[in-house]
CSV table of C-alpha atoms in Angstrom, one decimal:
chain,number,residue,atom,x,y,z
A,296,MET,CA,29.7,65.2,-94.3
A,297,GLY,CA,26.1,64.0,-94.2
A,298,LEU,CA,24.3,63.0,-91.0
A,299,PRO,CA,23.8,59.3,-90.4
A,300,PHE,CA,20.4,57.9,-91.0
A,301,LEU,CA,18.4,57.4,-87.8
A,302,ASP,CA,16.9,54.3,-89.2
A,303,SER,CA,20.1,52.4,-88.6
A,304,PHE,CA,19.8,53.0,-84.9
A,305,SER,CA,16.0,52.6,-84.6
A,306,ALA,CA,16.1,48.8,-83.9
A,307,ALA,CA,18.7,49.1,-81.2
A,308,ALA,CA,17.3,52.2,-79.6
A,309,GLY,CA,13.8,50.8,-79.5
A,310,ARG,CA,14.9,48.0,-77.2
A,311,GLY,CA,15.8,50.6,-74.5
A,312,VAL,CA,12.8,52.8,-74.9
A,313,TRP,CA,9.7,52.4,-72.8
A,314,HIS,CA,6.5,53.1,-74.7
A,315,ALA,CA,3.7,54.6,-72.6
A,316,ASP,CA,1.1,52.1,-73.9
A,317,GLU,CA,3.2,49.2,-72.7
A,318,LEU,CA,3.9,47.8,-69.2
A,319,GLY,CA,7.4,48.9,-68.4
A,320,LEU,CA,10.2,46.6,-67.3
A,321,ALA,CA,11.7,47.0,-63.9
A,322,ASP,CA,14.9,48.9,-63.8
A,323,ALA,CA,15.8,47.4,-60.5
A,324,GLN,CA,15.2,44.2,-58.4
A,325,VAL,CA,11.6,43.3,-57.6
A,326,VAL,CA,10.1,40.9,-55.1
A,327,ALA,CA,7.0,38.9,-56.2
A,328,THR,CA,3.9,40.0,-54.3
A,329,GLY,CA,2.6,36.5,-53.8
A,330,HIS,CA,-0.5,37.3,-55.8
A,331,ALA,CA,-0.2,36.3,-59.4
A,332,THR,CA,-2.9,38.5,-60.7
A,333,LEU,CA,-1.2,41.6,-59.2
A,334,ASP,CA,2.2,40.6,-60.4
A,335,ALA,CA,0.9,40.5,-63.9
A,336,GLU,CA,0.1,44.2,-63.7
A,337,LEU,CA,3.3,45.4,-62.1
A,338,PRO,CA,6.5,46.4,-63.9
A,339,GLY,CA,8.9,43.5,-63.5
A,340,GLY,CA,6.2,41.3,-61.9
A,341,GLY,CA,6.5,42.4,-58.3
A,342,TRP,CA,7.1,45.1,-55.6
A,343,PRO,CA,10.1,47.3,-56.5
A,344,VAL,CA,13.2,47.1,-54.2
A,345,GLY,CA,15.0,50.3,-53.6
A,346,ALA,CA,11.9,52.4,-54.2
A,347,MET,CA,8.7,53.6,-52.4
A,348,THR,CA,5.4,51.9,-52.9
A,349,GLU,CA,2.5,54.0,-51.6
A,350,LEU,CA,-0.7,52.4,-50.3
A,351,LEU,CA,-3.8,54.6,-50.1
A,352,GLN,CA,-6.6,53.5,-47.8
A,353,GLY,CA,-9.7,54.7,-46.1
A,354,ALA,CA,-8.8,52.8,-42.9
A,355,PRO,CA,-5.0,52.7,-42.1
A,356,GLU,CA,-5.0,49.0,-41.1
A,357,ALA,CA,-7.2,47.6,-43.8
A,358,HIS,CA,-5.8,44.7,-45.8
A,359,VAL,CA,-2.2,45.7,-45.3
A,360,TRP,CA,-1.0,42.3,-44.1
A,361,ARG,CA,-3.1,40.4,-46.6
A,362,LEU,CA,-1.5,42.3,-49.4
A,363,LEU,CA,2.1,42.6,-48.2
A,364,LEU,CA,2.8,39.5,-46.0
A,365,PRO,CA,4.1,37.1,-48.8
A,366,ALA,CA,6.7,39.7,-50.0
A,367,LEU,CA,7.7,40.7,-46.4
A,368,ALA,CA,8.3,37.0,-45.6
A,369,GLN,CA,10.4,36.6,-48.7
A,370,ALA,CA,12.5,39.7,-47.8
A,371,VAL,CA,13.2,38.4,-44.3
A,372,GLN,CA,14.4,35.1,-45.7
A,373,ALA,CA,16.6,36.7,-48.3
A,374,ARG,CA,18.2,39.5,-46.2
A,375,GLY,CA,17.9,38.0,-42.7
A,376,GLY,CA,17.1,41.3,-41.1
A,377,PRO,CA,13.8,42.6,-39.5
A,378,VAL,CA,10.8,44.2,-41.0
A,379,VAL,CA,10.5,47.6,-39.3
A,380,LEU,CA,7.0,48.9,-38.6
A,381,ILE,CA,6.7,52.6,-38.0
A,382,GLY,CA,3.5,54.1,-36.6
A,383,ALA,CA,1.4,50.9,-37.0
A,384,PRO,CA,-2.2,51.6,-35.9
A,385,TYR,CA,-2.5,48.3,-34.1
A,386,GLU,CA,-0.3,45.6,-32.7
A,387,PRO,CA,0.6,43.0,-35.3
A,388,CYS,CA,-1.0,39.6,-34.8
A,389,GLY,CA,2.2,37.6,-34.0
A,390,PRO,CA,0.8,34.1,-34.2
A,391,SER,CA,-1.1,34.7,-37.4
A,392,LEU,CA,1.9,36.3,-39.1
A,393,ALA,CA,4.2,33.4,-37.9
A,394,ALA,CA,1.8,30.9,-39.3
A,395,GLN,CA,2.1,32.5,-42.7
A,396,GLY,CA,5.9,32.7,-42.8
A,397,LEU,CA,6.8,35.9,-41.0
A,398,PRO,CA,8.1,35.1,-37.5
A,399,VAL,CA,7.3,37.6,-34.8
A,400,GLU,CA,10.9,38.0,-33.8
A,401,ALA,CA,11.5,39.4,-37.3
A,402,LEU,CA,9.3,42.4,-36.5
A,403,MET,CA,10.6,45.7,-35.1
A,404,TRP,CA,7.8,48.0,-34.1
A,405,VAL,CA,8.5,51.7,-33.6
A,406,LYS,CA,5.6,53.4,-31.8
A,407,SER,CA,5.2,57.2,-32.1
A,408,ASP,CA,2.4,59.6,-32.8
A,409,ALA,CA,4.7,62.5,-33.7
A,410,PRO,CA,4.9,62.9,-37.5
A,411,ALA,CA,8.5,64.2,-37.3
A,412,ALA,CA,9.6,61.2,-35.2
A,413,ARG,CA,8.0,58.8,-37.6
A,414,LEU,CA,9.8,60.3,-40.5
A,415,TRP,CA,13.1,60.3,-38.7
A,416,ALA,CA,12.7,56.6,-37.7
A,417,CYS,CA,11.8,55.7,-41.2
A,418,GLU,CA,14.9,57.3,-42.7
A,419,GLN,CA,17.1,55.7,-40.1
A,420,ALA,CA,15.6,52.3,-40.7
A,421,LEU,CA,16.2,52.7,-44.5
A,422,ARG,CA,19.9,53.4,-43.9
A,423,CYS,CA,20.4,50.2,-41.8
A,424,ALA,CA,22.0,47.5,-43.9
A,425,ASP,CA,20.3,44.7,-41.8
A,426,VAL,CA,16.7,45.9,-42.4
A,427,ALA,CA,14.7,43.7,-44.8
A,428,ALA,CA,11.9,46.1,-45.4
A,429,VAL,CA,10.2,49.2,-44.0
A,430,LEU,CA,6.4,49.5,-43.6
A,431,ALA,CA,5.4,53.0,-42.4
A,432,TRP,CA,2.1,54.8,-41.7
A,433,LEU,CA,2.7,58.5,-42.6
A,434,PRO,CA,-0.6,60.2,-43.0
A,435,GLN,CA,0.8,63.7,-42.6
A,436,ALA,CA,3.9,63.4,-44.7
A,437,ARG,CA,4.6,66.0,-47.3
A,438,VAL,CA,5.9,65.6,-50.8
A,439,GLY,CA,9.4,66.8,-50.0
A,440,GLU,CA,9.6,64.4,-47.0
A,441,LEU,CA,8.5,61.5,-49.1
A,442,ARG,CA,11.0,62.4,-51.7
A,443,ARG,CA,13.8,62.1,-49.1
A,444,LEU,CA,12.5,58.7,-48.1
A,445,GLN,CA,12.4,57.6,-51.7
A,446,LEU,CA,16.1,58.6,-52.2
A,447,ALA,CA,17.1,56.8,-49.0
A,448,ALA,CA,15.3,53.6,-50.2
A,449,ALA,CA,17.1,53.9,-53.6
A,450,GLN,CA,20.5,54.4,-52.0
A,451,HIS,CA,20.2,51.4,-49.7
A,452,ASP,CA,18.1,49.0,-51.8
A,453,VAL,CA,15.4,48.6,-49.2
A,454,MET,CA,11.8,47.8,-50.0
A,455,LEU,CA,9.6,50.7,-48.6
A,456,PHE,CA,5.9,50.7,-48.2
A,457,VAL,CA,4.1,53.9,-47.0
A,458,CYS,CA,0.5,53.9,-46.0
A,459,ARG,CA,-1.4,57.2,-46.5
A,460,PRO,CA,-5.1,58.2,-46.5
A,461,GLU,CA,-7.2,58.0,-49.7
A,462,SER,CA,-7.3,61.8,-49.8
A,463,ALA,CA,-3.6,61.9,-50.8
A,464,ALA,CA,-4.5,60.4,-54.2
A,465,GLN,CA,-5.2,63.9,-55.5
A,466,GLY,CA,-1.7,65.1,-54.7
A,467,ALA,CA,1.7,64.5,-56.3
A,468,SER,CA,3.9,61.7,-55.0
A,469,PRO,CA,7.5,60.6,-55.7
A,470,ALA,CA,6.4,56.9,-55.1
A,471,ARG,CA,7.4,54.6,-57.9
A,472,LEU,CA,4.1,52.7,-57.4
A,473,ARG,CA,0.8,53.9,-56.0
A,474,LEU,CA,-2.1,51.7,-55.2
A,475,GLN,CA,-5.5,52.5,-53.7
A,476,VAL,CA,-6.7,49.6,-51.5
A,477,GLU,CA,-10.3,49.1,-50.5
A,478,ARG,CA,-12.9,46.4,-49.8
A,479,CYS,CA,-15.0,45.6,-52.9
A,480,ALA,CA,-18.4,47.2,-52.4
A,481,ALA,CA,-20.1,44.4,-54.4
A,482,ASP,CA,-18.3,41.5,-52.7
A,483,ALA,CA,-17.0,41.9,-49.1
A,484,SER,CA,-14.8,38.8,-49.5
A,485,GLN,CA,-12.7,40.6,-52.2
A,486,ILE,CA,-10.1,43.4,-52.0
A,487,GLU,CA,-10.1,46.0,-54.8
A,488,LEU,CA,-6.8,47.3,-55.9
A,489,SER,CA,-6.6,50.4,-58.2
A,490,ILE,CA,-3.2,51.1,-59.6
A,491,LEU,CA,-2.9,54.9,-59.6
A,492,LYS,CA,0.7,55.1,-60.7
A,493,ARG,CA,3.0,52.6,-62.4
A,494,ARG,CA,5.4,52.5,-65.4
A,495,GLY,CA,2.7,51.6,-67.9
A,496,PRO,CA,-0.7,52.5,-69.2
A,497,PRO,CA,-3.6,53.2,-66.9
A,498,LEU,CA,-5.2,50.1,-65.5
A,499,ALA,CA,-8.6,49.5,-67.2
A,500,SER,CA,-10.2,47.8,-64.2
A,501,PRO,CA,-9.1,47.1,-60.6
A,502,VAL,CA,-7.2,44.0,-59.6
A,503,MET,CA,-9.3,41.8,-57.3
A,504,LEU,CA,-7.8,39.7,-54.5
A,505,PRO,CA,-9.4,37.5,-51.8
A,506,ALA,CA,-9.7,39.5,-48.6
A,507,ARG,CA,-8.5,36.4,-46.6
A,508,ASN,CA,-6.2,33.6,-47.4
A,509,GLU,CA,-7.5,30.1,-47.9
A,510,ARG,CA,-6.7,28.9,-44.4
A,511,MET,CA,-8.5,31.8,-42.7
A,512,THR,CA,-11.5,31.4,-45.0
A,513,ALA,CA,-11.7,27.7,-44.0
A,514,LEU,CA,-11.4,28.6,-40.3
A,515,LEU,CA,-14.2,31.2,-40.5
A,516,ALA,CA,-16.4,28.8,-42.5
A,517,ALA,CA,-15.9,26.1,-39.8
A,518,ALA,CA,-16.6,28.6,-37.1
A,519,ARG,CA,-19.9,29.6,-38.8
A,520,LEU,CA,-20.9,26.0,-39.1
A,521,ARG,CA,-20.2,25.3,-35.5
A,522,ARG,CA,-22.2,28.3,-34.5
A,523,LYS,CA,-25.1,27.2,-36.7
A,524,LEU,CA,-25.1,23.7,-35.2
A,525,ARG,CA,-25.0,25.2,-31.7
A,526,LEU,CA,-28.0,27.4,-32.3
A,527,GLN,CA,-29.9,24.6,-33.9
A,528,GLN,CA,-29.3,22.4,-30.8
A,529,GLN,CA,-30.6,25.3,-28.7
A,530,GLY,CA,-33.7,25.4,-30.8
A,531,THR,CA,-32.8,28.5,-32.9
A,532,VAL,CA,-32.6,27.9,-36.7
A,533,LEU,CA,-30.8,30.5,-38.8
A,534,ALA,CA,-32.5,31.9,-41.9
A,535,GLY,CA,-29.7,30.9,-44.3
A,536,ASP,CA,-26.0,31.5,-44.1
A,537,THR,CA,-26.5,35.2,-44.7
A,538,ALA,CA,-28.0,35.7,-41.3
A,539,THR,CA,-24.8,34.6,-39.4
A,540,THR,CA,-22.9,37.1,-37.4
A,541,ALA,CA,-19.6,36.9,-35.6
A,542,THR,CA,-18.5,38.1,-32.2
A,543,VAL,CA,-14.9,39.2,-31.9
A,544,VAL,CA,-13.2,38.5,-28.6
A,545,ARG,CA,-9.7,39.8,-27.9
A,546,ILE,CA,-7.6,37.4,-25.7
A,547,ASP,CA,-4.0,37.1,-24.8
A,548,ALA,CA,-2.8,34.5,-27.2
A,549,TRP,CA,0.9,34.6,-27.4
A,550,LYS,CA,3.2,34.3,-24.4
A,551,GLY,CA,6.6,34.7,-26.0
A,552,GLY,CA,8.1,36.6,-23.1
A,553,PRO,CA,8.6,40.3,-22.5
A,554,ASN,CA,8.8,41.1,-26.2
A,555,ALA,CA,5.4,39.6,-27.0
A,556,LEU,CA,3.8,41.9,-29.6
A,557,ASP,CA,0.3,40.8,-30.0
A,558,ARG,CA,-3.1,39.5,-29.1
A,559,ILE,CA,-5.3,37.6,-31.5
A,560,ALA,CA,-8.9,38.2,-32.6
A,561,VAL,CA,-10.9,35.0,-32.4
A,562,VAL,CA,-14.3,34.4,-34.0
A,563,ALA,CA,-16.7,32.7,-31.5
């Protein structure tokens, strides 16, 4: 008996095969990032649920909230549970996050400097059915440890973001998605995202996103204008907008009780 012709199966088989020169489809649920230009470059159009997304940065706190806040707010609304922060380098700015849709009471902050304790807390959070998402800073995590977290995220359908230093880009990673996040050298008002790993072809050029949302940009512009007017009234004229500087003052800004998480940075 002769073998069947493969041509008869080619059309059906082709629909289930991912070609490396095409952007792959998501094989699980995704959550829109809130940034249309980034969604267009990600399989399925968003952050993968039940998988690890790795963020590589020169500074551990740089641009994380600007990048992830829209999706984290969606996750909290959908699942009703908290976003667990593990090893966050600074206290989250509660009033700012709340103003952008992520209430401060939806945050659970696990503080520990011990790498083993952070890994344990991350794995336990992923196993909790009530958790909406996990955001962990794990600069010293090894590949085997990350693989265990990836499996836990897949088993429990939790969105997992792991922040690691830029130097980790040279090593292997089980993450479904890897991005390098840095401020654009040519334009400080932009964030430059290089997609190092995705189900699709290499990205020809980085994705550019505004470093601040529209509301914050407007507030900073208003603050610069007030400062310029104040200096002019004092007899000091600035040499163009490029000469302006900002002084950051930390003040107690949220008095939500014993569980208050943050202080806010104000431009004066």
